[in-house]
PDB file of C-alpha atoms and ligand atoms in Angstrom:
ATOM      1  CA  MET A   1       0.000   0.000   0.000  1.00  0.00           C
ATOM      2  CA  SER A   2       1.200   3.510  -0.718  1.00  0.00           C
ATOM      3  CA  ASN A   3       1.309   6.262   1.926  1.00  0.00           C
ATOM      4  CA  LEU A   4      -1.232   8.972   1.252  1.00  0.00           C
ATOM      5  CA  VAL A   5      -0.334  12.347   2.733  1.00  0.00           C
ATOM      6  CA  VAL A   6      -2.597  15.347   2.286  1.00  0.00           C
ATOM      7  CA  VAL A   7      -0.912  18.708   2.803  1.00  0.00           C
ATOM      8  CA  SER A   8      -3.621  21.258   3.346  1.00  0.00           C
ATOM      9  CA  GLY A   9      -4.260  24.748   4.625  1.00  0.00           C
ATOM     10  CA  SER A  10      -5.398  28.012   3.196  1.00  0.00           C
ATOM     11  CA  SER A  11      -4.436  29.401  -0.153  1.00  0.00           C
ATOM     12  CA  GLY A  12      -1.199  31.410   0.202  1.00  0.00           C
ATOM     13  CA  VAL A  13       0.005  29.635   3.342  1.00  0.00           C
ATOM     14  CA  GLY A  14       3.023  28.206   1.504  1.00  0.00           C
ATOM     15  CA  LYS A  15       1.908  24.604   0.857  1.00  0.00           C
ATOM     16  CA  GLY A  16       3.410  24.589  -2.638  1.00  0.00           C
ATOM     17  CA  THR A  17       6.838  25.805  -1.463  1.00  0.00           C
ATOM     18  CA  LEU A  18       6.897  23.273   1.367  1.00  0.00           C
ATOM     19  CA  ILE A  19       5.901  20.424  -0.917  1.00  0.00           C
ATOM     20  CA  ARG A  20       8.548  21.348  -3.504  1.00  0.00           C
ATOM     21  CA  ALA A  21      11.198  21.230  -0.765  1.00  0.00           C
ATOM     22  CA  LEU A  22       9.863  17.873   0.353  1.00  0.00           C
ATOM     23  CA  LEU A  23       9.917  16.369  -3.139  1.00  0.00           C
ATOM     24  CA  GLU A  24      13.602  17.317  -3.425  1.00  0.00           C
ATOM     25  CA  ARG A  25      14.377  15.434  -0.221  1.00  0.00           C
ATOM     26  CA  ILE A  26      12.174  12.346  -0.390  1.00  0.00           C
ATOM     27  CA  ALA A  27      13.026   9.983  -3.237  1.00  0.00           C
ATOM     28  CA  ASN A  28       9.860   7.916  -3.499  1.00  0.00           C
ATOM     29  CA  ALA A  29       7.363  10.783  -3.222  1.00  0.00           C
ATOM     30  CA  ARG A  30       4.986  11.995  -5.915  1.00  0.00           C
ATOM     31  CA  LEU A  31       2.617  14.958  -5.942  1.00  0.00           C
ATOM     32  CA  THR A  32      -0.744  14.279  -7.530  1.00  0.00           C
ATOM     33  CA  VAL A  33      -1.968  16.541 -10.314  1.00  0.00           C
ATOM     34  CA  SER A  34      -5.524  17.830  -9.956  1.00  0.00           C
ATOM     35  CA  ASP A  35      -7.878  19.046 -12.640  1.00  0.00           C
ATOM     36  CA  THR A  36      -8.908  22.685 -12.469  1.00  0.00           C
ATOM     37  CA  THR A  37     -10.922  25.166 -14.487  1.00  0.00           C
ATOM     38  CA  ARG A  38      -8.697  28.026 -13.267  1.00  0.00           C
ATOM     39  CA  VAL A  39      -6.628  30.001 -15.774  1.00  0.00           C
ATOM     40  CA  PRO A  40      -2.928  28.974 -15.534  1.00  0.00           C
ATOM     41  CA  ARG A  41      -0.581  31.416 -13.805  1.00  0.00           C
ATOM     42  CA  ASP A  42       2.521  32.562 -15.713  1.00  0.00           C
ATOM     43  CA  GLU A  43       4.882  29.859 -14.506  1.00  0.00           C
ATOM     44  CA  GLU A  44       2.335  27.018 -14.506  1.00  0.00           C
ATOM     45  CA  VAL A  45       2.485  24.225 -17.068  1.00  0.00           C
ATOM     46  CA  ASP A  46      -0.505  22.152 -18.143  1.00  0.00           C
ATOM     47  CA  GLY A  47      -0.136  18.614 -16.763  1.00  0.00           C
ATOM     48  CA  ARG A  48       2.495  19.660 -14.192  1.00  0.00           C
ATOM     49  CA  GLU A  49       0.801  21.955 -11.617  1.00  0.00           C
ATOM     50  CA  TYR A  50      -2.710  21.106 -12.825  1.00  0.00           C
ATOM     51  CA  ASN A  51      -4.577  19.696 -15.769  1.00  0.00           C
ATOM     52  CA  PHE A  52      -6.217  22.916 -16.972  1.00  0.00           C
ATOM     53  CA  ILE A  53      -9.589  22.033 -18.461  1.00  0.00           C
ATOM     54  CA  GLY A  54     -12.833  23.838 -19.332  1.00  0.00           C
ATOM     55  CA  VAL A  55     -15.941  23.913 -17.143  1.00  0.00           C
ATOM     56  CA  SER A  56     -17.984  21.649 -19.438  1.00  0.00           C
ATOM     57  CA  GLU A  57     -15.186  19.047 -19.523  1.00  0.00           C
ATOM     58  CA  PHE A  58     -14.904  19.244 -15.711  1.00  0.00           C
ATOM     59  CA  LYS A  59     -18.651  18.712 -15.293  1.00  0.00           C
ATOM     60  CA  LYS A  60     -18.533  15.799 -17.725  1.00  0.00           C
ATOM     61  CA  ARG A  61     -15.772  14.198 -15.652  1.00  0.00           C
ATOM     62  CA  ILE A  62     -17.855  14.705 -12.465  1.00  0.00           C
ATOM     63  CA  ASP A  63     -20.746  12.864 -14.141  1.00  0.00           C
ATOM     64  CA  GLU A  64     -18.429  10.085 -15.240  1.00  0.00           C
ATOM     65  CA  GLY A  65     -17.266   9.628 -11.620  1.00  0.00           C
ATOM     66  CA  CYS A  66     -13.644  10.496 -12.429  1.00  0.00           C
ATOM     67  CA  TYR A  67     -12.982  12.323  -9.137  1.00  0.00           C
ATOM     68  CA  ILE A  68     -12.345  11.056  -5.610  1.00  0.00           C
ATOM     69  CA  GLU A  69     -13.338  14.522  -4.463  1.00  0.00           C
ATOM     70  CA  TRP A  70     -13.970  17.842  -6.105  1.00  0.00           C
ATOM     71  CA  GLU A  71     -14.717  21.368  -4.897  1.00  0.00           C
ATOM     72  CA  HIS A  72     -16.041  24.590  -6.345  1.00  0.00           C
ATOM     73  CA  PHE A  73     -14.651  27.747  -4.785  1.00  0.00           C
ATOM     74  CA  PHE A  74     -13.229  31.092  -5.928  1.00  0.00           C
ATOM     75  CA  ASP A  75     -15.427  30.572  -9.061  1.00  0.00           C
ATOM     76  CA  THR A  76     -13.233  27.612  -9.937  1.00  0.00           C
ATOM     77  CA  TYR A  77     -13.586  23.836  -9.960  1.00  0.00           C
ATOM     78  CA  TYR A  78     -10.786  21.709  -8.500  1.00  0.00           C
ATOM     79  CA  GLY A  79     -10.827  17.904  -8.463  1.00  0.00           C
ATOM     80  CA  THR A  80      -8.582  14.947  -7.634  1.00  0.00           C
ATOM     81  CA  PRO A  81      -8.731  12.331 -10.411  1.00  0.00           C
ATOM     82  CA  LYS A  82      -9.185   8.802  -9.048  1.00  0.00           C
ATOM     83  CA  SER A  83      -6.427   7.607 -11.369  1.00  0.00           C
ATOM     84  CA  GLU A  84      -3.871   9.712  -9.435  1.00  0.00           C
ATOM     85  CA  ILE A  85      -4.289   7.484  -6.374  1.00  0.00           C
ATOM     86  CA  GLU A  86      -5.267   4.218  -8.005  1.00  0.00           C
ATOM     87  CA  ASN A  87      -2.009   4.171 -10.003  1.00  0.00           C
ATOM     88  CA  ALA A  88       0.157   4.561  -6.885  1.00  0.00           C
ATOM     89  CA  LYS A  89       3.105   2.182  -6.580  1.00  0.00           C
ATOM     90  CA  LEU A  90       3.720   0.035  -3.514  1.00  0.00           C
ATOM     91  CA  GLY A  91       5.561   1.992  -0.803  1.00  0.00           C
ATOM     92  CA  GLU A  92       5.299   5.280  -2.708  1.00  0.00           C
ATOM     93  CA  PHE A  93       4.485   8.498  -0.815  1.00  0.00           C
ATOM     94  CA  VAL A  94       1.561  10.044  -2.660  1.00  0.00           C
ATOM     95  CA  ILE A  95       1.195  13.695  -1.684  1.00  0.00           C
ATOM     96  CA  LEU A  96      -1.978  15.655  -2.312  1.00  0.00           C
ATOM     97  CA  GLU A  97      -2.179  19.430  -1.983  1.00  0.00           C
ATOM     98  CA  LEU A  98      -5.821  20.186  -1.299  1.00  0.00           C
ATOM     99  CA  ASP A  99      -8.080  22.613   0.497  1.00  0.00           C
ATOM    100  CA  PRO A 100      -9.181  21.369   3.958  1.00  0.00           C
ATOM    101  CA  LYS A 101     -12.600  20.125   2.794  1.00  0.00           C
ATOM    102  CA  GLY A 102     -10.925  18.114   0.053  1.00  0.00           C
ATOM    103  CA  ALA A 103      -8.500  16.720   2.642  1.00  0.00           C
ATOM    104  CA  LEU A 104     -11.379  15.435   4.784  1.00  0.00           C
ATOM    105  CA  ALA A 105     -13.018  13.865   1.720  1.00  0.00           C
ATOM    106  CA  ILE A 106      -9.768  11.971   1.067  1.00  0.00           C
ATOM    107  CA  LYS A 107      -9.682  10.793   4.705  1.00  0.00           C
ATOM    108  CA  HIS A 108     -13.249   9.550   4.310  1.00  0.00           C
ATOM    109  CA  ALA A 109     -12.331   7.563   1.182  1.00  0.00           C
ATOM    110  CA  TYR A 110      -8.918   6.439   2.499  1.00  0.00           C
ATOM    111  CA  PRO A 111      -8.904   6.369   6.330  1.00  0.00           C
ATOM    112  CA  GLN A 112      -5.178   5.552   6.359  1.00  0.00           C
ATOM    113  CA  ALA A 113      -4.356   8.944   4.772  1.00  0.00           C
ATOM    114  CA  ALA A 114      -2.331  11.301   6.990  1.00  0.00           C
ATOM    115  CA  LEU A 115      -3.643  14.868   7.040  1.00  0.00           C
ATOM    116  CA  VAL A 116      -1.229  17.742   7.635  1.00  0.00           C
ATOM    117  CA  PHE A 117      -2.590  21.249   8.204  1.00  0.00           C
ATOM    118  CA  ILE A 118      -0.251  24.142   7.405  1.00  0.00           C
ATOM    119  CA  LEU A 119      -0.999  27.243   9.461  1.00  0.00           C
ATOM    120  CA  PRO A 120       0.303  30.765   8.805  1.00  0.00           C
ATOM    121  CA  GLY A 121       2.291  32.500  11.550  1.00  0.00           C
ATOM    122  CA  SER A 122      -0.322  35.260  11.515  1.00  0.00           C
ATOM    123  CA  ILE A 123      -3.177  36.555   9.381  1.00  0.00           C
ATOM    124  CA  ASN A 124      -1.048  39.582   8.460  1.00  0.00           C
ATOM    125  CA  GLN A 125       1.653  37.256   7.193  1.00  0.00           C
ATOM    126  CA  LEU A 126      -0.919  35.426   5.060  1.00  0.00           C
ATOM    127  CA  ILE A 127      -2.209  38.696   3.576  1.00  0.00           C
ATOM    128  CA  GLU A 128       1.369  39.790   2.873  1.00  0.00           C
ATOM    129  CA  ARG A 129       2.172  36.482   1.113  1.00  0.00           C
ATOM    130  CA  LEU A 130      -0.937  36.725  -1.053  1.00  0.00           C
ATOM    131  CA  HIS A 131       0.006  40.295  -2.035  1.00  0.00           C
ATOM    132  CA  ILE A 132       3.629  39.338  -2.755  1.00  0.00           C
ATOM    133  CA  ARG A 133       2.453  36.410  -4.926  1.00  0.00           C
ATOM    134  CA  GLY A 134       0.732  39.086  -6.975  1.00  0.00           C
ATOM    135  CA  THR A 135      -1.569  36.663  -8.795  1.00  0.00           C
ATOM    136  CA  GLU A 136      -4.805  37.780  -7.124  1.00  0.00           C
ATOM    137  CA  SER A 137      -6.689  41.067  -7.177  1.00  0.00           C
ATOM    138  CA  ARG A 138      -7.384  42.891  -3.896  1.00  0.00           C
ATOM    139  CA  GLN A 139     -10.892  41.391  -3.865  1.00  0.00           C
ATOM    140  CA  GLN A 140      -9.500  37.888  -4.484  1.00  0.00           C
ATOM    141  CA  VAL A 141      -7.021  38.371  -1.632  1.00  0.00           C
ATOM    142  CA  ASN A 142      -9.935  39.354   0.635  1.00  0.00           C
ATOM    143  CA  ASP A 143     -11.904  36.266  -0.470  1.00  0.00           C
ATOM    144  CA  ARG A 144      -8.921  34.022   0.250  1.00  0.00           C
ATOM    145  CA  VAL A 145      -8.409  35.526   3.718  1.00  0.00           C
ATOM    146  CA  THR A 146     -12.110  35.091   4.527  1.00  0.00           C
ATOM    147  CA  ARG A 147     -11.867  31.481   3.431  1.00  0.00           C
ATOM    148  CA  ALA A 148      -8.654  31.012   5.441  1.00  0.00           C
ATOM    149  CA  LEU A 149     -10.605  31.866   8.604  1.00  0.00           C
ATOM    150  CA  GLU A 150     -13.352  29.381   7.660  1.00  0.00           C
ATOM    151  CA  ASP A 151     -10.683  26.759   6.941  1.00  0.00           C
ATOM    152  CA  LEU A 152      -9.463  26.987  10.549  1.00  0.00           C
ATOM    153  CA  ASN A 153     -12.701  25.236  11.580  1.00  0.00           C
ATOM    154  CA  PHE A 154     -11.414  22.061   9.916  1.00  0.00           C
ATOM    155  CA  ALA A 155      -7.999  22.043  11.612  1.00  0.00           C
ATOM    156  CA  GLY A 156      -9.214  19.921  14.533  1.00  0.00           C
ATOM    157  CA  PHE A 157      -9.935  16.990  12.205  1.00  0.00           C
ATOM    158  CA  PHE A 158      -6.327  16.809  11.021  1.00  0.00           C
ATOM    159  CA  ASP A 159      -3.546  14.532  12.268  1.00  0.00           C
ATOM    160  CA  TYR A 160      -0.678  17.053  12.263  1.00  0.00           C
ATOM    161  CA  ALA A 161      -0.310  20.842  12.248  1.00  0.00           C
ATOM    162  CA  ILE A 162       2.728  22.825  11.151  1.00  0.00           C
ATOM    163  CA  VAL A 163       3.149  26.578  11.541  1.00  0.00           C
ATOM    164  CA  ASN A 164       4.833  28.086   8.502  1.00  0.00           C
ATOM    165  CA  ASP A 165       6.293  31.322   9.829  1.00  0.00           C
ATOM    166  CA  ASP A 166       9.890  30.200   9.329  1.00  0.00           C
ATOM    167  CA  LEU A 167      10.261  28.251   6.065  1.00  0.00           C
ATOM    168  CA  GLY A 168      13.396  26.299   7.083  1.00  0.00           C
ATOM    169  CA  LYS A 169      11.814  25.175  10.345  1.00  0.00           C
ATOM    170  CA  ALA A 170       8.511  24.307   8.626  1.00  0.00           C
ATOM    171  CA  ILE A 171      10.379  22.116   6.083  1.00  0.00           C
ATOM    172  CA  GLU A 172      12.150  20.287   8.918  1.00  0.00           C
ATOM    173  CA  ASP A 173       8.825  19.844  10.745  1.00  0.00           C
ATOM    174  CA  LEU A 174       7.187  18.412   7.633  1.00  0.00           C
ATOM    175  CA  LEU A 175      10.091  16.014   7.148  1.00  0.00           C
ATOM    176  CA  SER A 176       9.619  14.865  10.757  1.00  0.00           C
ATOM    177  CA  VAL A 177       6.015  14.009   9.957  1.00  0.00           C
ATOM    178  CA  PHE A 178       7.208  11.901   7.019  1.00  0.00           C
ATOM    179  CA  ASP A 179       9.719  10.180   9.306  1.00  0.00           C
ATOM    180  CA  LEU A 180       6.859   9.270  11.641  1.00  0.00           C
ATOM    181  CA  LEU A 181       4.860   7.756   8.783  1.00  0.00           C
ATOM    182  CA  HIS A 182       7.517   5.077   8.364  1.00  0.00           C
ATOM    183  CA  PHE A 183       6.510   3.796  11.804  1.00  0.00           C
ATOM    184  CA  ARG A 184       2.801   3.539  11.052  1.00  0.00           C
ATOM    185  CA  ILE A 185       1.524   0.073  11.823  1.00  0.00           C
ATOM    186  CA  ALA A 186       0.096  -0.123   8.279  1.00  0.00           C
ATOM    187  CA  ASN A 187       3.679  -0.079   6.974  1.00  0.00           C
ATOM    188  CA  CYS A 188       4.763  -3.007   9.150  1.00  0.00           C
ATOM    189  CA  GLY A 189       2.850  -5.689   7.231  1.00  0.00           C
ATOM    190  CA  GLU A 190       6.012  -7.174   5.733  1.00  0.00           C
ATOM    191  CA  ILE A 191       7.904  -7.550   9.018  1.00  0.00           C
ATOM    192  CA  ILE A 192       4.837  -8.910  10.817  1.00  0.00           C
ATOM    193  CA  ALA A 193       4.337 -11.500   8.051  1.00  0.00           C
ATOM    194  CA  ARG A 194       8.044 -12.429   8.292  1.00  0.00           C
ATOM    195  CA  LEU A 195       7.864 -12.836  12.097  1.00  0.00           C
ATOM    196  CA  ARG A 196       4.775 -15.052  11.754  1.00  0.00           C
ATOM    197  CA  LYS A 197       6.497 -17.204   9.157  1.00  0.00           C
ATOM    198  CA  GLU A 198       9.633 -17.423  11.318  1.00  0.00           C
ATOM    199  CA  ALA A 199       7.534 -18.481  14.332  1.00  0.00           C
ATOM    200  CA  GLY A 200       5.824 -21.129  12.166  1.00  0.00           C
ATOM    201  CA  ASP A 201       9.213 -22.447  10.993  1.00  0.00           C
ATOM    202  CA  ILE A 202      10.504 -22.624  14.594  1.00  0.00           C
ATOM    203  CA  ARG A 203       7.393 -24.530  15.665  1.00  0.00           C
ATOM    204  CA  ASP A 204       7.808 -26.951  12.757  1.00  0.00           C
ATOM    205  CA  ASP A 205      11.444 -27.508  13.729  1.00  0.00           C
ATOM    206  CA  CYS A 206      10.415 -28.290  17.337  1.00  0.00           C
ATOM    207  CA  VAL A 207       7.822 -30.840  16.225  1.00  0.00           C
ATOM    208  CA  HIS A 208      10.208 -32.710  13.893  1.00  0.00           C
TER     209      HIS A 208
HETATM  210  P1  5GP B   1      -4.747  27.666  -6.331  1.00  0.00           P
HETATM  211  O1  5GP B   1      -5.802  28.236  -7.220  1.00  0.00           O
HETATM  212  O2  5GP B   1      -4.079  28.717  -5.480  1.00  0.00           O
HETATM  213  O3  5GP B   1      -3.764  26.817  -7.093  1.00  0.00           O
HETATM  214  O4  5GP B   1      -5.465  26.669  -5.326  1.00  0.00           O
HETATM  215  C1  5GP B   1      -6.492  27.104  -4.490  1.00  0.00           C
HETATM  216  C2  5GP B   1      -6.775  26.032  -3.467  1.00  0.00           C
HETATM  217  O5  5GP B   1      -7.279  24.852  -4.116  1.00  0.00           O
HETATM  218  C3  5GP B   1      -5.541  25.575  -2.718  1.00  0.00           C
HETATM  219  O6  5GP B   1      -5.868  25.542  -1.336  1.00  0.00           O
HETATM  220  C4  5GP B   1      -5.278  24.193  -3.253  1.00  0.00           C
HETATM  221  O7  5GP B   1      -4.650  23.358  -2.295  1.00  0.00           O
HETATM  222  C5  5GP B   1      -6.690  23.714  -3.535  1.00  0.00           C
HETATM  223  N1  5GP B   1      -6.759  22.598  -4.462  1.00  0.00           N
HETATM  224  C6  5GP B   1      -5.964  22.332  -5.504  1.00  0.00           C
HETATM  225  N2  5GP B   1      -6.352  21.202  -6.129  1.00  0.00           N
HETATM  226  C7  5GP B   1      -7.415  20.727  -5.447  1.00  0.00           C
HETATM  227  C8  5GP B   1      -8.251  19.571  -5.597  1.00  0.00           C
HETATM  228  O8  5GP B   1      -8.112  18.728  -6.466  1.00  0.00           O
HETATM  229  N3  5GP B   1      -9.265  19.444  -4.699  1.00  0.00           N
HETATM  230  C9  5GP B   1      -9.464  20.339  -3.697  1.00  0.00           C
HETATM  231  N4  5GP B   1     -10.455  20.101  -2.859  1.00  0.00           N
HETATM  232  N5  5GP B   1      -8.702  21.439  -3.527  1.00  0.00           N
HETATM  233  C10 5GP B   1      -7.685  21.623  -4.390  1.00  0.00           C
END
């Protein structure tokens, strides 16, 4: 089984930067690519950050049951294609970058998924980051801050929380979470099976 890790938190909190740092450090990790109806930003490439598709195509895919979860916010559709998780390789870390509602939908579908909530150091810091990013209008920044406050209501349902007010520290904290995932009981199937087999062999030896 692969390890599903959802990195979530409000827009502008720095999830993307943290995940990029993580992907550089963890060899067997892959970030899923969602579908969206949003217009690509300057540096974004179709098929890399998102699959950029039209609204009618998105709705068609909803009807066809292509998504594990999908959301409509900021006048945009976002959805996680089922294929992104179903094609996961054994032992692979599959990372999803989703809004908090999407994260909970993943947990519902895959209870073994680990949910990590990224919090900003302060609301002012979040506003500053959204302004520096420069991809949203003033109104869009306001909408994202309003939503960030609503998103906080979901934090209690998550497994881990990381405060991103110091990027270096937040990267280290996120890596610690990944270290912990190695010790999840779900990842011990192989050793448990080996111990059982060994015990069986010992018993057989005693009988003969
Ligand atoms: P942005 O437009 O800034 O790329 O993303 C806005 C928000 O949508 C972010 O919080 C991002 O994590 C979230 N998001 C991206 N893809 C998906 C998805 O497939 N499902 C859900 N629920 N949220 C997504």
